[in-house]
Amino acid sequence: MRIFCVLGLGLLFAASVAQAQTPGADDPLAQMDAGASAATSTEARGVLRARDQAVLASEVPGRIVELPFSEGESFKKGDTLARFDCSAYQAQLNAAQAASRGAGEELAHNRQLAALNSVGRFEVARAEAKVSETQAQSQVYQVQVKRCNVLAPFDGQVVERKVQRYESVPAGAPLLDVVDNRTLEIHLLVPSRWMARLKPGQTFSFVPDETGKPLDATVKRLGARIDEGSQTLLLVASVPNASGLLAGMSGTAHFAEFK
């Protein structure tokens, strides 16, 4: 009876390990892998992915007063993509700057008195510390005011607005999903047995399903690990001309016959 229990536990452990090594169902490349195995020995399925893409989040809690770009609209690096009501932070900054000016005047006055031996060095040192403290507080509020404006980190387009104007959101809340479709890469999962025959700089053809037009692609780099379950390796390739292409397009890569 004990032997059967041990065997049963061993089978359960093996099954759990095999399941853990299986690629995630949510990974588009993992979903393509089954189709790739049915393709010819010199073809592989892949997707176009943007090098520059991000989900921008709020750095401060507050109410959104400006959200000028909608889905599909283009923007330039440095454009304001979202702006928060900054009146409270601005008031705190004004108060801190006023306190800093007052501390500076007090320090100057104490230094004059010290020159006349009317106050000791302790009063001067304390005034200097007060100036440093108020300046640091001003810098903190300056950062908060700056964070009221969410600026575009690169040229691109809005994929999705995750909030709306006049909504109040906490710090860290996702605001916008953005992408730069001018800098696309091809991501493929290729059989691991190809590893010795693929090198950076090698060229191949990639045909997106959406356009049907072949693209010239160049191998940039290979992945750092082979997937144990599918025995596949990530390959990343560059596309010299991304005009008319969008991140998320899928297609088939065609390699020359391996010798």
XYZ file of C-alpha atoms in Angstrom, residues 1-237:
237
model
C 0.000 0.000 0.000
C 2.878 2.372 0.880
C 4.555 1.656 -2.484
C 1.382 2.628 -4.388
C 1.154 5.895 -2.406
C 4.765 6.757 -3.210
C 4.221 5.991 -6.904
C 1.061 8.107 -6.922
C 2.841 11.062 -5.345
C 5.674 10.704 -7.861
C 3.246 10.820 -10.784
C 1.513 13.889 -9.343
C 4.870 15.654 -8.906
C 5.920 14.860 -12.481
C 2.613 16.151 -13.817
C 2.924 19.383 -11.837
C 6.477 19.964 -13.154
C 5.349 19.381 -16.737
C 2.483 21.822 -16.277
C 4.817 24.472 -14.804
C 7.105 24.216 -17.859
C 4.254 24.729 -20.311
C 4.226 28.265 -21.815
C 1.533 30.548 -20.455
C -1.758 30.527 -22.343
C -1.843 34.332 -22.367
C 1.465 34.659 -24.246
C 0.721 35.304 -27.970
C 3.976 33.677 -28.985
C 3.169 30.586 -26.916
C -0.213 30.365 -28.622
C 1.508 30.505 -32.004
C 3.929 27.747 -31.156
C 1.487 24.961 -31.983
C 0.949 26.426 -35.430
C 4.676 26.825 -35.935
C 5.305 23.136 -35.277
C 3.005 22.278 -38.167
C 4.829 24.627 -40.548
C 7.771 23.694 -42.741
C 11.249 23.322 -41.260
C 12.243 26.839 -42.371
C 9.149 28.762 -41.218
C 8.133 30.185 -37.850
C 5.251 32.281 -36.578
C 5.830 35.619 -34.882
C 4.439 39.007 -33.885
C 5.442 42.640 -34.293
C 6.222 44.408 -31.039
C 7.199 48.006 -30.371
C 10.513 48.768 -28.714
C 8.965 51.848 -27.106
C 5.655 51.161 -25.382
C 4.449 51.954 -21.884
C 1.486 52.215 -19.563
C 1.838 55.664 -18.011
C 0.704 55.956 -14.397
C -0.013 58.881 -12.101
C 2.781 59.832 -9.725
C 0.503 61.881 -7.464
C -3.078 61.413 -6.274
C -5.512 63.971 -7.612
C -8.189 65.013 -10.079
C -7.466 64.966 -13.801
C -8.249 68.310 -15.442
C -6.726 67.720 -18.866
C -6.467 64.612 -21.052
C -5.949 66.012 -24.547
C -5.203 62.870 -26.575
C -7.662 60.091 -27.464
C -7.123 56.577 -28.810
C -5.209 56.543 -32.090
C -4.044 60.164 -31.859
C -0.355 60.959 -32.280
C 1.801 63.005 -29.926
C 5.371 64.247 -29.718
C 7.939 63.641 -27.016
C 7.416 66.186 -24.243
C 3.726 66.802 -24.988
C 1.415 66.952 -21.970
C -0.612 63.736 -22.024
C -2.406 64.339 -18.722
C -2.596 67.204 -16.242
C -3.784 67.105 -12.633
C -5.335 69.822 -10.495
C -2.191 71.151 -8.852
C -3.598 74.010 -6.754
C -2.892 72.338 -3.393
C 0.666 71.371 -4.332
C 1.289 74.847 -5.759
C 0.081 76.455 -2.513
C 2.424 74.230 -0.506
C 5.287 75.187 -2.819
C 4.523 78.890 -2.423
C 4.501 78.542 1.365
C 7.774 76.612 1.355
C 9.439 79.187 -0.885
C 8.254 82.001 1.394
C 9.644 80.164 4.417
C 12.928 79.689 2.569
C 13.179 83.398 1.830
C 12.453 84.221 5.468
C 15.098 81.778 6.656
C 17.607 83.325 4.267
C 16.924 86.809 5.592
C 17.263 85.590 9.173
C 20.593 83.982 8.330
C 21.888 87.187 6.759
C 20.802 89.165 9.824
C 22.483 86.731 12.222
C 25.704 86.881 10.240
C 25.697 90.665 10.531
C 25.151 90.401 14.278
C 27.879 87.786 14.560
C 30.295 90.177 12.889
C 29.499 92.643 15.680
C 29.819 89.884 18.299
C 26.146 90.381 19.189
C 25.227 86.689 18.662
C 27.194 83.514 18.982
C 28.150 80.980 16.322
C 25.364 78.686 17.501
C 22.672 81.131 16.325
C 24.360 81.399 12.928
C 24.620 77.619 12.587
C 20.978 77.195 13.564
C 19.941 79.776 10.946
C 22.017 77.965 8.312
C 20.291 74.681 9.183
C 16.905 76.384 8.893
C 17.788 77.624 5.398
C 18.817 74.103 4.324
C 15.599 72.643 5.743
C 13.302 75.128 3.999
C 15.172 74.747 0.707
C 14.751 70.972 0.892
C 11.022 71.371 1.542
C 10.752 73.673 -1.468
C 12.467 71.072 -3.650
C 10.025 68.390 -2.504
C 7.025 70.525 -3.448
C 8.653 71.487 -6.751
C 8.834 67.784 -7.614
C 5.166 67.347 -6.656
C 4.119 70.269 -8.854
C 6.173 68.887 -11.742
C 4.458 65.514 -11.381
C 1.070 67.154 -11.942
C 1.921 67.107 -15.662
C 2.413 63.708 -17.311
C 4.715 64.255 -20.297
C 5.164 61.971 -23.298
C 8.407 59.955 -22.948
C 8.675 59.474 -26.732
C 6.899 60.203 -30.016
C 3.958 57.853 -30.374
C 0.236 57.182 -30.301
C -2.363 56.519 -27.642
C -3.459 52.883 -27.580
C -5.979 53.197 -24.736
C -7.196 55.822 -22.290
C -7.649 54.048 -18.972
C -9.185 57.074 -17.211
C -11.360 60.024 -18.166
C -11.140 63.742 -17.587
C -12.353 64.968 -14.163
C -11.821 61.564 -12.556
C -9.906 61.451 -9.271
C -7.250 58.749 -9.164
C -4.738 57.526 -6.567
C -0.990 57.601 -7.052
C 0.127 54.744 -9.282
C -3.174 54.473 -11.182
C -2.738 53.588 -14.895
C -3.632 56.544 -17.119
C -2.658 55.844 -20.726
C -1.309 52.967 -22.783
C 1.041 54.441 -25.406
C 3.166 52.996 -28.209
C 5.620 54.093 -30.878
C 4.820 52.128 -34.035
C 7.842 53.520 -35.861
C 10.247 51.285 -33.939
C 8.955 47.754 -34.384
C 10.695 44.446 -33.867
C 9.732 40.925 -34.882
C 9.532 38.401 -32.055
C 9.620 34.737 -33.088
C 9.711 31.442 -31.245
C 11.958 29.180 -33.289
C 12.898 25.528 -32.675
C 15.906 25.263 -30.383
C 17.636 23.012 -32.922
C 18.028 26.105 -35.146
C 20.244 27.782 -32.559
C 23.577 26.802 -34.105
C 22.461 28.043 -37.542
C 21.075 31.452 -36.561
C 23.389 34.418 -36.090
C 22.904 38.180 -35.573
C 22.908 39.920 -38.940
C 21.274 37.001 -40.736
C 18.364 38.036 -42.980
C 14.980 36.441 -43.615
C 11.532 37.332 -44.921
C 8.526 38.043 -42.704
C 4.979 38.215 -44.114
C 2.349 39.848 -41.849
C -1.083 38.228 -42.076
C -2.752 41.648 -42.162
C -0.890 42.982 -45.225
C 0.392 39.916 -47.049
C 3.454 41.900 -48.125
C 6.863 40.380 -47.348
C 9.267 42.384 -45.193
C 13.039 42.157 -45.112
C 14.115 41.409 -41.550
C 17.483 41.017 -39.840
C 18.245 38.905 -36.779
C 19.222 41.198 -33.870
C 19.601 38.764 -31.009
C 18.602 35.371 -29.657
C 16.992 34.656 -26.313
C 18.992 33.713 -23.235
C 17.080 30.520 -22.416
C 15.404 27.644 -24.228
C 11.874 26.848 -23.083
C 12.006 23.358 -21.604
C 8.422 22.495 -22.433
C 8.236 23.562 -26.088
C 11.963 23.407 -26.889
C 11.786 26.835 -28.523
C 14.040 29.886 -28.431
C 13.127 33.572 -28.688
C 14.466 35.377 -31.753
C 14.245 39.169 -32.072
C 14.674 40.785 -35.488
